[in-house]
XYZ file of C-alpha atoms in Angstrom:
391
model
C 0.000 0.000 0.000
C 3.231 2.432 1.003
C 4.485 1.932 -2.643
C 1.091 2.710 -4.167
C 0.511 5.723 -2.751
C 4.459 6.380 -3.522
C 4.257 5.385 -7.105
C 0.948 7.522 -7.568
C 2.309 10.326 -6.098
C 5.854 10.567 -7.104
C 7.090 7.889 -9.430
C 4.334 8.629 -11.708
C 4.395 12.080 -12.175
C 8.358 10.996 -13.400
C 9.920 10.698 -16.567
C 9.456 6.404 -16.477
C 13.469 6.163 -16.744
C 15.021 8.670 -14.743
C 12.124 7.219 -11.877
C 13.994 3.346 -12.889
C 17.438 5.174 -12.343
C 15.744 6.537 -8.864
C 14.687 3.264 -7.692
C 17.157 1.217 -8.811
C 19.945 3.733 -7.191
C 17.663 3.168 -3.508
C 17.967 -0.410 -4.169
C 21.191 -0.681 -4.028
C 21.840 2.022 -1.342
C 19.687 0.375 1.277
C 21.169 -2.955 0.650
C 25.280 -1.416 0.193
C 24.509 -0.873 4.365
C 26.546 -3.700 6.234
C 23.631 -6.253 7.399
C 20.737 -4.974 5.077
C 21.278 -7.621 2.487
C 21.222 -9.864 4.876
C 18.263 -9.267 7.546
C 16.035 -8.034 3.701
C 17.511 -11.936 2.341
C 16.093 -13.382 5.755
C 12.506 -11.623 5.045
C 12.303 -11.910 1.394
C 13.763 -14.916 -0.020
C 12.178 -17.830 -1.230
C 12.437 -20.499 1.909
C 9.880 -22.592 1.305
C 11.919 -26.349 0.322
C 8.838 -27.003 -1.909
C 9.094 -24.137 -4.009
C 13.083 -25.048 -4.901
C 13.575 -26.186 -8.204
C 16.324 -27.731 -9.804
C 17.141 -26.967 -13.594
C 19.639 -26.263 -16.181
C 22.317 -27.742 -13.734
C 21.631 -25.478 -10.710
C 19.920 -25.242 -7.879
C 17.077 -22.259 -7.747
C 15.793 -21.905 -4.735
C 12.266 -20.479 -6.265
C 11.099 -20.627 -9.332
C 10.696 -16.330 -9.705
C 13.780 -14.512 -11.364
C 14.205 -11.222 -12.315
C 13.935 -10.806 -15.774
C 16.607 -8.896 -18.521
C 16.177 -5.292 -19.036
C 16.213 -4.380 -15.098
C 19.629 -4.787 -14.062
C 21.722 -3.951 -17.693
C 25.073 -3.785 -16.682
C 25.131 -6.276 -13.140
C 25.027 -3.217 -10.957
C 22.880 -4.238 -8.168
C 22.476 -8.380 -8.267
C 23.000 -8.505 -4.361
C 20.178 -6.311 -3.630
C 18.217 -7.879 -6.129
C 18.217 -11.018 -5.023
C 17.780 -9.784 -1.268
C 14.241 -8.357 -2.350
C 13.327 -12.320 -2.976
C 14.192 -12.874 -6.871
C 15.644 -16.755 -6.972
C 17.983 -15.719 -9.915
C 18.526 -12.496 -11.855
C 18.937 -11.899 -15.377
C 20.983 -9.419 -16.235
C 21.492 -7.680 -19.534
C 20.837 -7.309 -22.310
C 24.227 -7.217 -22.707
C 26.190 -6.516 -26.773
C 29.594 -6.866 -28.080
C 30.158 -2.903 -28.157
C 28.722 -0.588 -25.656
C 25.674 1.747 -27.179
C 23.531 4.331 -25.449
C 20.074 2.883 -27.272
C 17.823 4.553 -28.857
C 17.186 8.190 -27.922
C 15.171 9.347 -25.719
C 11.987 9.354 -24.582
C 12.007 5.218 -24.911
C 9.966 4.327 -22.053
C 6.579 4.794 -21.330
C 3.956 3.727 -18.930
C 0.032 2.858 -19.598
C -1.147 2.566 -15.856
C -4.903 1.898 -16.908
C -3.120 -1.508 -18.165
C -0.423 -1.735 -15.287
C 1.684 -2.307 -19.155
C 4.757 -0.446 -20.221
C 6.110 0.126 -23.962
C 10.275 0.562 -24.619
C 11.999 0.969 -27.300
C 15.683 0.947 -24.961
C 17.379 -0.415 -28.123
C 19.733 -2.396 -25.275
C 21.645 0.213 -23.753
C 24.670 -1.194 -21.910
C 28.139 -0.529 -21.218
C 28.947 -3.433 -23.590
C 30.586 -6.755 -22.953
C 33.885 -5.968 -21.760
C 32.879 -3.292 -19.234
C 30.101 -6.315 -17.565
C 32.280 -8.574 -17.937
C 35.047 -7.089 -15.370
C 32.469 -5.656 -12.799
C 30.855 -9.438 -12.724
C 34.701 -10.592 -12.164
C 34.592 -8.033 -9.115
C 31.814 -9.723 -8.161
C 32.555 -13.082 -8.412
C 35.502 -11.900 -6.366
C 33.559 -10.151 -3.616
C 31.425 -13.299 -3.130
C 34.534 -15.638 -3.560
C 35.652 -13.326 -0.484
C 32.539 -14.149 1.716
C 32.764 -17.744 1.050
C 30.020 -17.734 -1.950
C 30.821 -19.729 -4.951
C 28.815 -20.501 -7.710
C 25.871 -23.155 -6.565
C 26.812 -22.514 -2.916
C 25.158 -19.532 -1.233
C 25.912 -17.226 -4.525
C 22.982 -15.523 -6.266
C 22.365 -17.357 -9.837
C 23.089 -14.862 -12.210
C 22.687 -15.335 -16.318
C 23.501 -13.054 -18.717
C 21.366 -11.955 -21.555
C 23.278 -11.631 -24.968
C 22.526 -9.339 -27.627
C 23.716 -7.964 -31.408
C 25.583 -4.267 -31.060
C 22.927 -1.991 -33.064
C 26.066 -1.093 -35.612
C 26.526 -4.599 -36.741
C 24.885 -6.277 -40.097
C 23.525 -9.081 -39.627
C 26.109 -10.921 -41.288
C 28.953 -10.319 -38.654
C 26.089 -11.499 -35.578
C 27.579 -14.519 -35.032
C 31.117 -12.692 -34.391
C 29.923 -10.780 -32.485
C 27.405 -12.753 -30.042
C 30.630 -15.145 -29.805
C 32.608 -11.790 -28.811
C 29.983 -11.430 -25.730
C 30.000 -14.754 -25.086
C 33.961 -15.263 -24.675
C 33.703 -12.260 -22.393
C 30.643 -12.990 -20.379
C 30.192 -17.010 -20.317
C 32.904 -17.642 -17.409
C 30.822 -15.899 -15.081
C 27.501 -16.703 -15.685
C 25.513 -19.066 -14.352
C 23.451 -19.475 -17.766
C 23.649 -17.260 -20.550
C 20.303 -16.550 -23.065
C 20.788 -15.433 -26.731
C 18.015 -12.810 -27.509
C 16.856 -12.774 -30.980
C 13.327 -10.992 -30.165
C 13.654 -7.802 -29.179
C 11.658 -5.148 -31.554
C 13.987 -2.360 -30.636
C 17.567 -3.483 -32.867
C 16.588 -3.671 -36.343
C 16.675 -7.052 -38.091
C 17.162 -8.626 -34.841
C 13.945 -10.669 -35.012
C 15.207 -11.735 -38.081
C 17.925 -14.328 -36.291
C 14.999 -15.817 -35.196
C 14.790 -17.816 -38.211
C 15.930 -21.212 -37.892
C 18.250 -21.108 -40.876
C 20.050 -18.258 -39.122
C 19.392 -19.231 -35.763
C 21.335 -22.623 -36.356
C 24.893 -21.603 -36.910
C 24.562 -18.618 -34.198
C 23.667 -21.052 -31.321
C 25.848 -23.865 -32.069
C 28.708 -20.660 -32.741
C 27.500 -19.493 -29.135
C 27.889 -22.592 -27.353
C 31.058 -23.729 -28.806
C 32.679 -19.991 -27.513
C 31.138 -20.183 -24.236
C 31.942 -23.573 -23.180
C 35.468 -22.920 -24.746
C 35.800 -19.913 -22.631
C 34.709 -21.251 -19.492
C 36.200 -24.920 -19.802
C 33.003 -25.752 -18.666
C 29.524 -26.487 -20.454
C 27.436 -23.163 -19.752
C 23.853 -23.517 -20.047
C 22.052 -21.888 -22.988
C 18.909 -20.560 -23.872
C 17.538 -18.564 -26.437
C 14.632 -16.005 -25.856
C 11.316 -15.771 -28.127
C 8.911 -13.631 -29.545
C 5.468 -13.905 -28.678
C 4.544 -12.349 -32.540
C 6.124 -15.459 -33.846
C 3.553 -17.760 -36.063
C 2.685 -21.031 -34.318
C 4.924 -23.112 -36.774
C 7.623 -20.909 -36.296
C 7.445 -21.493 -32.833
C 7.374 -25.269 -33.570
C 10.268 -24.319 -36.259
C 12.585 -22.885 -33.123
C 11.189 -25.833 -30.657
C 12.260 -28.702 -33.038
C 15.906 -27.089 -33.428
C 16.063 -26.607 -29.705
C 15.685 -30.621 -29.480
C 17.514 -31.350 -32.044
C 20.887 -29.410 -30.758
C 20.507 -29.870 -27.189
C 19.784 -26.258 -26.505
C 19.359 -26.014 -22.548
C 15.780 -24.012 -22.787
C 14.345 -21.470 -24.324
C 12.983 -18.192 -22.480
C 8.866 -17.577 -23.665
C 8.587 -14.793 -24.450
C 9.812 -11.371 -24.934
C 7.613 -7.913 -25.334
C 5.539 -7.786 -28.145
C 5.127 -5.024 -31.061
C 0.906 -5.762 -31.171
C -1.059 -2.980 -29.430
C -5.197 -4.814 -29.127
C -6.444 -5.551 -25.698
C -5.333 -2.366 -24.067
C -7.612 0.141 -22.203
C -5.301 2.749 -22.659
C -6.790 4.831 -25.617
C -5.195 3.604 -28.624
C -4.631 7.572 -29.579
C -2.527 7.517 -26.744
C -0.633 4.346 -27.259
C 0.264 5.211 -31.222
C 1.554 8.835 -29.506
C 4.413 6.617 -27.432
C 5.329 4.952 -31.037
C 7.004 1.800 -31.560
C 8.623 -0.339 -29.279
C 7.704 -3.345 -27.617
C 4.892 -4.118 -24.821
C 5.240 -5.463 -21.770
C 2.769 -6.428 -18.771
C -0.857 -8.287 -18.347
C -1.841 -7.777 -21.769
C 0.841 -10.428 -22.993
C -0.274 -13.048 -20.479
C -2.327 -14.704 -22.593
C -0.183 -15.152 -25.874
C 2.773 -15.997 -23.795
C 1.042 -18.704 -21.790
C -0.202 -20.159 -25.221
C 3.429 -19.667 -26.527
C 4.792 -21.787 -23.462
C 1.962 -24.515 -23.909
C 2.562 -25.323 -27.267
C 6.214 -25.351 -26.693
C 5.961 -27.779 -23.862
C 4.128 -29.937 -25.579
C 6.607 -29.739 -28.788
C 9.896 -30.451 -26.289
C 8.800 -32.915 -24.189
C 9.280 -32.489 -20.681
C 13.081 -32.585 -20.439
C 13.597 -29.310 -21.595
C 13.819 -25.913 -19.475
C 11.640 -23.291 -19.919
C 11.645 -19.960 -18.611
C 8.129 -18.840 -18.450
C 7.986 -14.566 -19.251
C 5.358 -12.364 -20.288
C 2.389 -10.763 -18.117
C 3.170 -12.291 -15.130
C 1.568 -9.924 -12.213
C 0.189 -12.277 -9.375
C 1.142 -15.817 -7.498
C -1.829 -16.963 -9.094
C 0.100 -15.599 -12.624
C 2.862 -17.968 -11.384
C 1.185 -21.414 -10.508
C -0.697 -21.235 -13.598
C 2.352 -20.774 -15.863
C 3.882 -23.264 -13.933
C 0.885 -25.805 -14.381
C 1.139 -24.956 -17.973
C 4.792 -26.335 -18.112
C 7.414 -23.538 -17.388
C 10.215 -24.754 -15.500
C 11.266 -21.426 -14.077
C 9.429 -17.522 -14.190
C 10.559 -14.144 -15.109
C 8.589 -10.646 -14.155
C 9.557 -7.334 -14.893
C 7.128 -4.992 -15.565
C 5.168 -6.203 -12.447
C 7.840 -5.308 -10.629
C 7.502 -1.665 -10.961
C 4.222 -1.718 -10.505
C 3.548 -3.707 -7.168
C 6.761 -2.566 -5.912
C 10.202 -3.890 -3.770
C 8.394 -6.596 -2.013
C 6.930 -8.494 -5.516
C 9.198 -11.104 -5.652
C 8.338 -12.288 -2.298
C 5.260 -12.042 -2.494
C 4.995 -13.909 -5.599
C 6.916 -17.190 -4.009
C 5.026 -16.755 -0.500
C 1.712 -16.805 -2.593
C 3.054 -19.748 -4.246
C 3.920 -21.345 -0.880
C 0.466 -20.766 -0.013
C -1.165 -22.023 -2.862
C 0.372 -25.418 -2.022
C 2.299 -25.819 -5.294
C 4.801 -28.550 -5.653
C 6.529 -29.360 -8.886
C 7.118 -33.199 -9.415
C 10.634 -35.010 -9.580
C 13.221 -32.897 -8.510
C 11.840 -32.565 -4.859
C 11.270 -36.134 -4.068
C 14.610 -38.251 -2.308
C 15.365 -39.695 -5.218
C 16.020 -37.039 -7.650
C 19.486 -36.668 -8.966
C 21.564 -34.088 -7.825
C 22.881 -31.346 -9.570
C 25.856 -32.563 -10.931
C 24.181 -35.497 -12.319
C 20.494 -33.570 -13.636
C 20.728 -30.753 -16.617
C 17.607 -29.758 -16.301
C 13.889 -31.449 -15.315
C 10.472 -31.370 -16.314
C 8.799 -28.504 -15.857
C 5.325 -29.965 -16.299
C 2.012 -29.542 -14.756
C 2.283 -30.437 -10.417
C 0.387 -31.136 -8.019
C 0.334 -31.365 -3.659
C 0.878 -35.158 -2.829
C 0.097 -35.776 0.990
C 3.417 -37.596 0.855
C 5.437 -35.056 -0.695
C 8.565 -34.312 0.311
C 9.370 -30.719 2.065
């Protein structure tokens, strides 16, 4: 209710990005104070055992990440994950660093709790993220973190610098992904943002081919290790395009796929369409997608089998959001756009609902699941309570 009558009274009457600059900064303030992180990690984090979930190799201990787009250059992952996000996204990350598209690129449409950006993935490019994440790494290293073991799971979101044709992508995805893949937890190749021209494009399975096998061979190179990678949808794709993308996933051993990124379609909104066409192009984000992307995730489940990670995006507001993604097959969830909407304390409220709910995913919580080292990923399909479930 505090944030409410905060965002209507202040964050509202602010230009959308300078008020995400604003937040962001008091984010990371209040949790830079010695203890905060870990008395708001205490109150906020997921802690039911039923809600943990293991996939793509790692241990999540919710199923609700923050999704790209937030967090752009890995300033502020600690307090992040102390407001309650099991894993945070961060990116979208290129090759070269660009300011994006000029401003105004961000708008909000309240009457829809929706936003529309055209960022055009502003970032301080590959090189720059990839030395503050080594500082990172380093500061949890110092506090007896490591990766799997009290660390906050972190992927990285890859992207095409704006200034590149389309025939040097590959180069120059496999530029970020030297850089970045050694200290990510998972990295995601995003081919569906509306914002870099002939981006969507890649999406294409001809061209989508040699980029993700190029991807994976430079990030598992890099590393020494096999990272985990995804590649993130559109929800404007045509059904058998999604099947298109779905069939090459299986057939190369992708790790997942993220469903789905904003969309460029403007119907179902309340906000007068005069209005909307004033904020211009760029892609939409918030309740209005729910339905597409939970029809995008179903028929992808059902094309993958249940092996297969998916990250479940797109108009998710509520815990009740959550479970029924879930129950529709997504491995793990992504919000944003909720997130400045309902406030700091989203996240947690969106795994205590879930807690609450009584949702249990199958296999990986019962005594016989493999462990980590042994299990890539697990089915993310529909669960249930058992009265003998394990907690």
């Amino acid at each position: 209710m505090l944030y409410r009558l905060l965002f209507a009274a202040v964050f509202r009457r602010m230009d959308p990005e300078r008020a995400h600059r604003l937040g962001f900064g008091a984010i990371r303030a209040a949790t830079a104070v010695p203890g905060a992180a870990r008395v708001l990690r205490s109150c906020c984090g997921p802690r039911d055992p039923a809600l943990s979930v293991r996939a793509l190799g790692l241990h999540f201990p919710g199923p609700f990440g923050l999704a790209a787009g937030f967090d752009k250059n890995a300033v502020g992952i600690d307090g992040l994950a102390a407001l309650g996000f099991a894993f945070v996204e961060v990116g979208t990350v290129t090759a070269r660093p660009q300011p994006g598209n000029p401003a105004p690129r961000l708008f909000r449409l309240p009457r829809d709790r929706a936003l529309v950006n055209r960022m055009g993935f502003n970032n301080d490019g590959a090189e720059a993220v990839s030395a503050r994440l080594t500082r990172w790494r380093e500061r949890q290293r110092r506090k007896g973190r490591t990766r799997g073991v009290g660390s906050p799971i972190v992927g990285v979101n890859l992207g095409k610098s704006k200034v590149v044709p389309e025939a040097e992508a590959i180069a120059d995805y496999e530029t970020s992904a030297r850089l970045l893949a050694p200290l990510a937890d998972y990295l995601v190749v995003n081919v569906s943002s509306p914002n870099t021209p002939g981006l969507r494009d890649l999406q294409a399975v001809s061209v989508l081919r040699p980029l993700l096998l190029a991807v994976r061979a430079a990030a598992d190179e890099a590393a020494g290790r096999h990272v985990p990678l995804l590649v993130k949808i559109a929800p404007d794709l045509a059904d058998q395009d999604i099947d298109a993308v779905a069939d090459l996933a299986v057939e190369i051993g992708l790790d997942g796929i993220v469903a789905t990124n904003t969309t460029i379609r403007r119907d179902g909104l309340a906000t007068p369409s005069s209005e909307v066409e004033a904020f211009g192009a760029g892609g939409l984000s918030g309740p209005v997608l729910r339905e597409r992307a939970l029809e995008v995730l179903r028929r992808l489940r059902a094309r993958v089998g249940d092996e297969m990670t998916i990250i479940g995006v797109g108009g998710i507001t509520t815990a009740q959001d959550a479970a029924e993604r879930l129950a529709a097959g997504a491995t793990l969830l992504q919000g944003y756009t909720g997130f400045i909407y309902a406030g700091p304390f989203w996240a947690a409220r969106i795994h205590r609902g879930l807690s609450y709910s009584g949702w249990i995913q199958p296999g990986p919580r019962r005594r016989d699941a493999p462990s980590p080292a042994t299990e890539r990923n697990h089915p993310g399909g529909p669960g249930r309570r058992e009265e003998n479930a394990t907690r």
